């Protein structure tokens, strides 16, 4: 169905101009409505995610439902504080005065979402947009149709649709939406579409948040608790949507000497988690569709020739299943090392000494996340200092997303802007600078006619030279 994008924006702008969405009461009532969706419709959400991705209930609950309800709860708890103007100290330059930063909503915002966490990655930014007092259009991903349709139905029933709307659709609908003037566009998806969004936004000078992806490295140093490292790596790779996660470990870097121990330990833990025939495991998501299945199969075919499959490799196209697969000594110029894998394949690059990892990582685009397992203090410090990434974890994977005190977003190729917790509120707010003065303290030195005395006085004032100010005042 064609979208009348212009009419949608017009209605939302009129609601925004009425001022109702900027009140605490409206924001809180809408956040409560989102919380109700997540808590009252757990079963419907789990079923939609099963239909789209065959996502295990455990993952659907933890990564999607609980993620949204905790974001709503945090926003409801902190909303008064977030909305409050923040006092700022003033200087002698404006004395006497008071200053504050007043957060204000941006207006009418567009959120374009993706398919891998189609429930949480749609509603998480909506929580921020509503908390900040905006009116919103959410465009969920057509690639996860069951969740898209559920979001449209539930938001239609629970939220105030004069301020929050869901527009379903694919490229034509998104293109029509992108032609409109928005006050912010928040996009989650790949970098190619990110560039389309950015150029559409440029026409209207609209600010954007781009939540993109990239190749997230995992460095594995020797002399660590390898079993714990393997379990944490598996959890972040295959335990999150079978590798279809923006912050999933994309490739491992370890030393030539340590590689076989790394492979053996990960393989043995994988078997404990998913059994001898992982294609039958109920605890692994399927690949989203045949297009992505074929893309991953092509990556695998390419390395079969040049690299070594040391674990897994099985697939079942009819059921869109690919087993957790590890590839050792993959050439750096192979297809699999070019773009983000976004699936259950995990190549290992080996280096002579672990410090060589920095050259490998920094030779690629800045990743959304970077991970290192080590006990070496110096190596850890070097990793934090010299690797630029959206976020990083030492001795675990993906868990930084669960900390609302940390911003979640990319840098360089992996995106721009960030959200989660208060950062979500800030992403959809303008920080307005407000300075207040009375009619006292009107300093003549500001005004013409300019004289040497006035200049001497201002030089002393702006230079913080108390004695100079005194001298200028008494004509000394
Ligand atoms: P997708 O195919 O669902 O596309 C994302 C959105 O863009 C959809 O709503 C879609 O309708 C729209 N779209 C697609 N083509 C378009 C076009 N030509 N013009 C306008 N709109 C268009 O999702 P995807 O891009 O395959 O998502 C996977 C990517 O997203 C991966 O790179 C992944 O790393 C990244 N991702 C990032 C995050 C993050 O938070 N940083 C989270 C999840 C996924």
PDB file of N, CA and C and ligand atoms in Angstrom, residues 111-117 121 139-144 169-175 178 186-194 196-197 210-214 244-247 291-292 340 342 368 401 408-410 414-415 419-420, ligand 1:
ATOM      1  N   UNK A 111      12.441   6.741  12.513  1.00  0.00           N
ATOM      2  CA  UNK A 111      13.301   5.628  12.944  1.00  0.00           C
ATOM      3  C   UNK A 111      13.150   4.489  11.928  1.00  0.00           C
ATOM      4  N   UNK A 112      14.244   4.160  11.271  1.00  0.00           N
ATOM      5  CA  UNK A 112      14.219   3.072  10.272  1.00  0.00           C
ATOM      6  C   UNK A 112      14.986   1.901  10.880  1.00  0.00           C
ATOM      7  N   UNK A 113      14.317   0.761  10.985  1.00  0.00           N
ATOM      8  CA  UNK A 113      14.924  -0.343  11.734  1.00  0.00           C
ATOM      9  C   UNK A 113      15.291  -1.528  10.846  1.00  0.00           C
ATOM     10  N   UNK A 114      15.955  -2.486  11.465  1.00  0.00           N
ATOM     11  CA  UNK A 114      16.463  -3.643  10.735  1.00  0.00           C
ATOM     12  C   UNK A 114      15.832  -4.954  11.228  1.00  0.00           C
ATOM     13  N   UNK A 115      16.292  -6.094  10.676  1.00  0.00           N
ATOM     14  CA  UNK A 115      15.570  -7.346  10.866  1.00  0.00           C
ATOM     15  C   UNK A 115      16.163  -8.277  11.927  1.00  0.00           C
ATOM     16  N   UNK A 116      17.408  -8.078  12.372  1.00  0.00           N
ATOM     17  CA  UNK A 116      18.032  -9.143  13.181  1.00  0.00           C
ATOM     18  C   UNK A 116      17.534  -9.187  14.626  1.00  0.00           C
ATOM     19  N   UNK A 117      17.232  -7.994  15.177  1.00  0.00           N
ATOM     20  CA  UNK A 117      16.539  -7.912  16.472  1.00  0.00           C
ATOM     21  C   UNK A 117      15.330  -7.017  16.193  1.00  0.00           C
ATOM     22  N   UNK A 121      15.379  -3.609  18.351  1.00  0.00           N
ATOM     23  CA  UNK A 121      16.041  -2.526  17.610  1.00  0.00           C
ATOM     24  C   UNK A 121      15.031  -1.553  17.006  1.00  0.00           C
ATOM     25  N   UNK A 139       9.675   2.805  11.086  1.00  0.00           N
ATOM     26  CA  UNK A 139       9.579   1.981   9.869  1.00  0.00           C
ATOM     27  C   UNK A 139      10.349   0.696  10.159  1.00  0.00           C
ATOM     28  N   UNK A 140       9.632  -0.375  10.578  1.00  0.00           N
ATOM     29  CA  UNK A 140      10.348  -1.633  10.869  1.00  0.00           C
ATOM     30  C   UNK A 140      10.828  -2.271   9.575  1.00  0.00           C
ATOM     31  N   UNK A 141      11.646  -3.323   9.721  1.00  0.00           N
ATOM     32  CA  UNK A 141      12.205  -3.975   8.524  1.00  0.00           C
ATOM     33  C   UNK A 141      11.206  -4.964   7.914  1.00  0.00           C
ATOM     34  N   UNK A 142      11.042  -4.847   6.609  1.00  0.00           N
ATOM     35  CA  UNK A 142      10.185  -5.784   5.863  1.00  0.00           C
ATOM     36  C   UNK A 142      10.805  -7.177   5.799  1.00  0.00           C
ATOM     37  N   UNK A 143      12.098  -7.273   6.124  1.00  0.00           N
ATOM     38  CA  UNK A 143      12.790  -8.566   6.055  1.00  0.00           C
ATOM     39  C   UNK A 143      12.356  -9.474   7.225  1.00  0.00           C
ATOM     40  N   UNK A 144      11.795  -8.874   8.280  1.00  0.00           N
ATOM     41  CA  UNK A 144      11.230  -9.653   9.392  1.00  0.00           C
ATOM     42  C   UNK A 144       9.727  -9.324   9.439  1.00  0.00           C
ATOM     43  N   UNK A 169       6.735  -1.362   5.358  1.00  0.00           N
ATOM     44  CA  UNK A 169       7.061  -1.304   3.939  1.00  0.00           C
ATOM     45  C   UNK A 169       8.521  -1.565   3.682  1.00  0.00           C
ATOM     46  N   UNK A 170       8.863  -1.532   2.377  1.00  0.00           N
ATOM     47  CA  UNK A 170      10.240  -1.823   1.957  1.00  0.00           C
ATOM     48  C   UNK A 170      10.865  -0.574   1.347  1.00  0.00           C
ATOM     49  N   UNK A 171      11.647  -0.770   0.263  1.00  0.00           N
ATOM     50  CA  UNK A 171      12.389   0.362  -0.319  1.00  0.00           C
ATOM     51  C   UNK A 171      11.461   1.518  -0.775  1.00  0.00           C
ATOM     52  N   UNK A 172      10.367   1.240  -1.525  1.00  0.00           N
ATOM     53  CA  UNK A 172       9.556   2.380  -1.992  1.00  0.00           C
ATOM     54  C   UNK A 172       8.996   3.216  -0.840  1.00  0.00           C
ATOM     55  N   UNK A 173       8.515   2.524   0.192  1.00  0.00           N
ATOM     56  CA  UNK A 173       7.924   3.250   1.336  1.00  0.00           C
ATOM     57  C   UNK A 173       8.998   4.037   2.081  1.00  0.00           C
ATOM     58  N   UNK A 174      10.191   3.410   2.260  1.00  0.00           N
ATOM     59  CA  UNK A 174      11.263   4.107   2.984  1.00  0.00           C
ATOM     60  C   UNK A 174      11.739   5.304   2.171  1.00  0.00           C
ATOM     61  N   UNK A 175      11.801   5.107   0.848  1.00  0.00           N
ATOM     62  CA  UNK A 175      12.225   6.213  -0.020  1.00  0.00           C
ATOM     63  C   UNK A 175      11.244   7.373   0.100  1.00  0.00           C
ATOM     64  N   UNK A 178      11.846   9.094   3.304  1.00  0.00           N
ATOM     65  CA  UNK A 178      13.116   9.840   3.310  1.00  0.00           C
ATOM     66  C   UNK A 178      13.049  11.155   2.528  1.00  0.00           C
ATOM     67  N   UNK A 186      16.970   8.280  12.567  1.00  0.00           N
ATOM     68  CA  UNK A 186      17.745   7.264  13.288  1.00  0.00           C
ATOM     69  C   UNK A 186      17.660   5.991  12.451  1.00  0.00           C
ATOM     70  N   UNK A 187      18.799   5.559  11.913  1.00  0.00           N
ATOM     71  CA  UNK A 187      18.789   4.411  11.006  1.00  0.00           C
ATOM     72  C   UNK A 187      19.652   3.273  11.553  1.00  0.00           C
ATOM     73  N   UNK A 188      19.121   2.060  11.518  1.00  0.00           N
ATOM     74  CA  UNK A 188      19.924   0.877  11.838  1.00  0.00           C
ATOM     75  C   UNK A 188      19.932  -0.027  10.615  1.00  0.00           C
ATOM     76  N   UNK A 189      21.111  -0.393  10.152  1.00  0.00           N
ATOM     77  CA  UNK A 189      21.201  -1.274   8.984  1.00  0.00           C
ATOM     78  C   UNK A 189      22.597  -1.235   8.399  1.00  0.00           C
ATOM     79  N   UNK A 190      22.706  -1.585   7.113  1.00  0.00           N
ATOM     80  CA  UNK A 190      24.054  -1.667   6.524  1.00  0.00           C
ATOM     81  C   UNK A 190      24.521  -0.305   6.000  1.00  0.00           C
ATOM     82  N   UNK A 191      25.823  -0.215   5.740  1.00  0.00           N
ATOM     83  CA  UNK A 191      26.447   1.050   5.356  1.00  0.00           C
ATOM     84  C   UNK A 191      26.003   1.576   3.992  1.00  0.00           C
ATOM     85  N   UNK A 192      25.624   0.662   3.086  1.00  0.00           N
ATOM     86  CA  UNK A 192      25.178   1.120   1.760  1.00  0.00           C
ATOM     87  C   UNK A 192      23.888   1.920   1.905  1.00  0.00           C
ATOM     88  N   UNK A 193      22.932   1.368   2.648  1.00  0.00           N
ATOM     89  CA  UNK A 193      21.674   2.107   2.860  1.00  0.00           C
ATOM     90  C   UNK A 193      21.933   3.315   3.782  1.00  0.00           C
ATOM     91  N   UNK A 194      22.890   3.159   4.689  1.00  0.00           N
ATOM     92  CA  UNK A 194      23.269   4.286   5.563  1.00  0.00           C
ATOM     93  C   UNK A 194      23.653   5.510   4.733  1.00  0.00           C
ATOM     94  N   UNK A 196      22.582   6.162   1.697  1.00  0.00           N
ATOM     95  CA  UNK A 196      21.352   6.678   1.060  1.00  0.00           C
ATOM     96  C   UNK A 196      20.622   7.576   2.062  1.00  0.00           C
ATOM     97  N   UNK A 197      20.553   7.100   3.308  1.00  0.00           N
ATOM     98  CA  UNK A 197      19.863   7.859   4.365  1.00  0.00           C
ATOM     99  C   UNK A 197      20.577   9.199   4.598  1.00  0.00           C
ATOM    100  N   UNK A 210      23.452   6.931  12.639  1.00  0.00           N
ATOM    101  CA  UNK A 210      23.568   5.747  11.791  1.00  0.00           C
ATOM    102  C   UNK A 210      24.158   4.619  12.627  1.00  0.00           C
ATOM    103  N   UNK A 211      23.350   3.604  12.873  1.00  0.00           N
ATOM    104  CA  UNK A 211      23.814   2.428  13.621  1.00  0.00           C
ATOM    105  C   UNK A 211      24.139   1.354  12.590  1.00  0.00           C
ATOM    106  N   UNK A 212      25.409   1.252  12.240  1.00  0.00           N
ATOM    107  CA  UNK A 212      25.801   0.332  11.157  1.00  0.00           C
ATOM    108  C   UNK A 212      26.541  -0.886  11.726  1.00  0.00           C
ATOM    109  N   UNK A 213      27.266  -1.581  10.868  1.00  0.00           N
ATOM    110  CA  UNK A 213      27.953  -2.803  11.342  1.00  0.00           C
ATOM    111  C   UNK A 213      29.440  -2.741  11.074  1.00  0.00           C
ATOM    112  N   UNK A 214      30.012  -3.885  10.732  1.00  0.00           N
ATOM    113  CA  UNK A 214      31.451  -3.926  10.460  1.00  0.00           C
ATOM    114  C   UNK A 214      32.031  -5.249  10.909  1.00  0.00           C
ATOM    115  N   UNK A 244      24.072 -13.497  13.438  1.00  0.00           N
ATOM    116  CA  UNK A 244      23.436 -12.383  12.716  1.00  0.00           C
ATOM    117  C   UNK A 244      23.225 -11.209  13.669  1.00  0.00           C
ATOM    118  N   UNK A 245      24.347 -10.692  14.162  1.00  0.00           N
ATOM    119  CA  UNK A 245      24.332  -9.610  15.151  1.00  0.00           C
ATOM    120  C   UNK A 245      25.432  -8.626  14.787  1.00  0.00           C
ATOM    121  N   UNK A 246      25.095  -7.331  14.881  1.00  0.00           N
ATOM    122  CA  UNK A 246      26.065  -6.308  14.460  1.00  0.00           C
ATOM    123  C   UNK A 246      27.357  -6.334  15.283  1.00  0.00           C
ATOM    124  N   UNK A 247      27.265  -6.731  16.554  1.00  0.00           N
ATOM    125  CA  UNK A 247      28.468  -6.752  17.398  1.00  0.00           C
ATOM    126  C   UNK A 247      29.017  -8.175  17.600  1.00  0.00           C
ATOM    127  N   UNK A 291      18.317 -15.279   0.452  1.00  0.00           N
ATOM    128  CA  UNK A 291      19.331 -14.353  -0.067  1.00  0.00           C
ATOM    129  C   UNK A 291      20.563 -14.367   0.853  1.00  0.00           C
ATOM    130  N   UNK A 292      20.306 -14.281   2.157  1.00  0.00           N
ATOM    131  CA  UNK A 292      21.423 -14.291   3.105  1.00  0.00           C
ATOM    132  C   UNK A 292      22.062 -15.678   3.189  1.00  0.00           C
ATOM    133  N   UNK A 340      31.578  -7.628   6.442  1.00  0.00           N
ATOM    134  CA  UNK A 340      31.003  -8.215   7.662  1.00  0.00           C
ATOM    135  C   UNK A 340      30.336  -9.550   7.307  1.00  0.00           C
ATOM    136  N   UNK A 342      28.141 -11.570   9.270  1.00  0.00           N
ATOM    137  CA  UNK A 342      26.735 -11.540   9.677  1.00  0.00           C
ATOM    138  C   UNK A 342      26.079 -12.923   9.544  1.00  0.00           C
ATOM    139  N   UNK A 368      32.467  -1.868  14.936  1.00  0.00           N
ATOM    140  CA  UNK A 368      31.452  -1.462  15.912  1.00  0.00           C
ATOM    141  C   UNK A 368      31.845  -1.935  17.312  1.00  0.00           C
ATOM    142  N   UNK A 401      26.669  -3.935  25.684  1.00  0.00           N
ATOM    143  CA  UNK A 401      25.359  -3.418  25.282  1.00  0.00           C
ATOM    144  C   UNK A 401      24.356  -3.453  26.433  1.00  0.00           C
ATOM    145  N   UNK A 408      25.996   3.250  23.087  1.00  0.00           N
ATOM    146  CA  UNK A 408      26.136   2.218  22.065  1.00  0.00           C
ATOM    147  C   UNK A 408      26.043   2.864  20.687  1.00  0.00           C
ATOM    148  N   UNK A 409      27.130   2.786  19.932  1.00  0.00           N
ATOM    149  CA  UNK A 409      27.137   3.372  18.593  1.00  0.00           C
ATOM    150  C   UNK A 409      28.483   3.135  17.953  1.00  0.00           C
ATOM    151  N   UNK A 410      28.568   3.465  16.675  1.00  0.00           N
ATOM    152  CA  UNK A 410      29.798   3.188  15.943  1.00  0.00           C
ATOM    153  C   UNK A 410      30.663   4.405  15.762  1.00  0.00           C
ATOM    154  N   UNK A 414      31.592   2.188  11.069  1.00  0.00           N
ATOM    155  CA  UNK A 414      30.549   1.473  11.826  1.00  0.00           C
ATOM    156  C   UNK A 414      29.432   2.402  12.299  1.00  0.00           C
ATOM    157  N   UNK A 415      29.481   3.666  11.932  1.00  0.00           N
ATOM    158  CA  UNK A 415      28.331   4.531  12.192  1.00  0.00           C
ATOM    159  C   UNK A 415      28.660   5.834  12.870  1.00  0.00           C
ATOM    160  N   UNK A 419      23.234   5.577  21.325  1.00  0.00           N
ATOM    161  CA  UNK A 419      22.041   5.575  22.169  1.00  0.00           C
ATOM    162  C   UNK A 419      22.200   4.583  23.311  1.00  0.00           C
ATOM    163  N   UNK A 420      21.096   4.264  23.974  1.00  0.00           N
ATOM    164  CA  UNK A 420      20.991   3.434  25.188  1.00  0.00           C
ATOM    165  C   UNK A 420      20.972   4.356  26.410  1.00  0.00           C
TER     166      UNK A 420
HETATM  167  P1  LIG B   1      17.494  -4.334   6.294  1.00  0.00           P
HETATM  168  O1  LIG B   1      17.571  -5.037   4.990  1.00  0.00           O
HETATM  169  O2  LIG B   1      16.341  -4.596   7.194  1.00  0.00           O
HETATM  170  O3  LIG B   1      17.592  -2.770   5.982  1.00  0.00           O
HETATM  171  C1  LIG B   1      17.491  -1.826   7.013  1.00  0.00           C
HETATM  172  C2  LIG B   1      16.371  -0.855   6.707  1.00  0.00           C
HETATM  173  O4  LIG B   1      16.699  -0.114   5.542  1.00  0.00           O
HETATM  174  C3  LIG B   1      15.035  -1.518   6.450  1.00  0.00           C
HETATM  175  O5  LIG B   1      14.041  -0.856   7.189  1.00  0.00           O
HETATM  176  C4  LIG B   1      14.851  -1.389   4.959  1.00  0.00           C
HETATM  177  O6  LIG B   1      13.495  -1.267   4.585  1.00  0.00           O
HETATM  178  C5  LIG B   1      15.614  -0.121   4.647  1.00  0.00           C
HETATM  179  N1  LIG B   1      16.159  -0.126   3.294  1.00  0.00           N
HETATM  180  C6  LIG B   1      16.769  -1.154   2.646  1.00  0.00           C
HETATM  181  N2  LIG B   1      17.183  -0.763   1.419  1.00  0.00           N
HETATM  182  C7  LIG B   1      16.846   0.539   1.293  1.00  0.00           C
HETATM  183  C8  LIG B   1      16.996   1.511   0.252  1.00  0.00           C
HETATM  184  N3  LIG B   1      17.588   1.203  -0.903  1.00  0.00           N
HETATM  185  N4  LIG B   1      16.513   2.757   0.472  1.00  0.00           N
HETATM  186  C9  LIG B   1      15.911   3.068   1.635  1.00  0.00           C
HETATM  187  N5  LIG B   1      15.725   2.179   2.649  1.00  0.00           N
HETATM  188  C10 LIG B   1      16.173   0.948   2.478  1.00  0.00           C
HETATM  189  O7  LIG B   1      18.759  -4.609   7.181  1.00  0.00           O
HETATM  190  P2  LIG B   1      20.299  -4.799   6.789  1.00  0.00           P
HETATM  191  O8  LIG B   1      20.818  -3.552   6.225  1.00  0.00           O
HETATM  192  O9  LIG B   1      20.502  -6.081   6.088  1.00  0.00           O
HETATM  193  O10 LIG B   1      20.839  -4.982   8.289  1.00  0.00           O
HETATM  194  C11 LIG B   1      22.012  -5.640   8.550  1.00  0.00           C
HETATM  195  C12 LIG B   1      23.095  -4.625   8.811  1.00  0.00           C
HETATM  196  O11 LIG B   1      22.701  -3.804   9.894  1.00  0.00           O
HETATM  197  C13 LIG B   1      24.408  -5.250   9.202  1.00  0.00           C
HETATM  198  O12 LIG B   1      25.441  -4.551   8.589  1.00  0.00           O
HETATM  199  C14 LIG B   1      24.455  -5.020  10.715  1.00  0.00           C
HETATM  200  O13 LIG B   1      25.753  -4.962  11.237  1.00  0.00           O
HETATM  201  C15 LIG B   1      23.737  -3.718  10.859  1.00  0.00           C
HETATM  202  N6  LIG B   1      23.150  -3.606  12.182  1.00  0.00           N
HETATM  203  C16 LIG B   1      23.627  -2.628  12.987  1.00  0.00           C
HETATM  204  C17 LIG B   1      23.123  -2.524  14.266  1.00  0.00           C
HETATM  205  C18 LIG B   1      23.609  -1.470  15.204  1.00  0.00           C
HETATM  206  O14 LIG B   1      22.953  -1.243  16.199  1.00  0.00           O
HETATM  207  N7  LIG B   1      24.727  -0.811  14.933  1.00  0.00           N
HETATM  208  C19 LIG B   1      22.147  -3.405  14.713  1.00  0.00           C
HETATM  209  C20 LIG B   1      21.700  -4.383  13.841  1.00  0.00           C
HETATM  210  C21 LIG B   1      22.204  -4.477  12.566  1.00  0.00           C
END
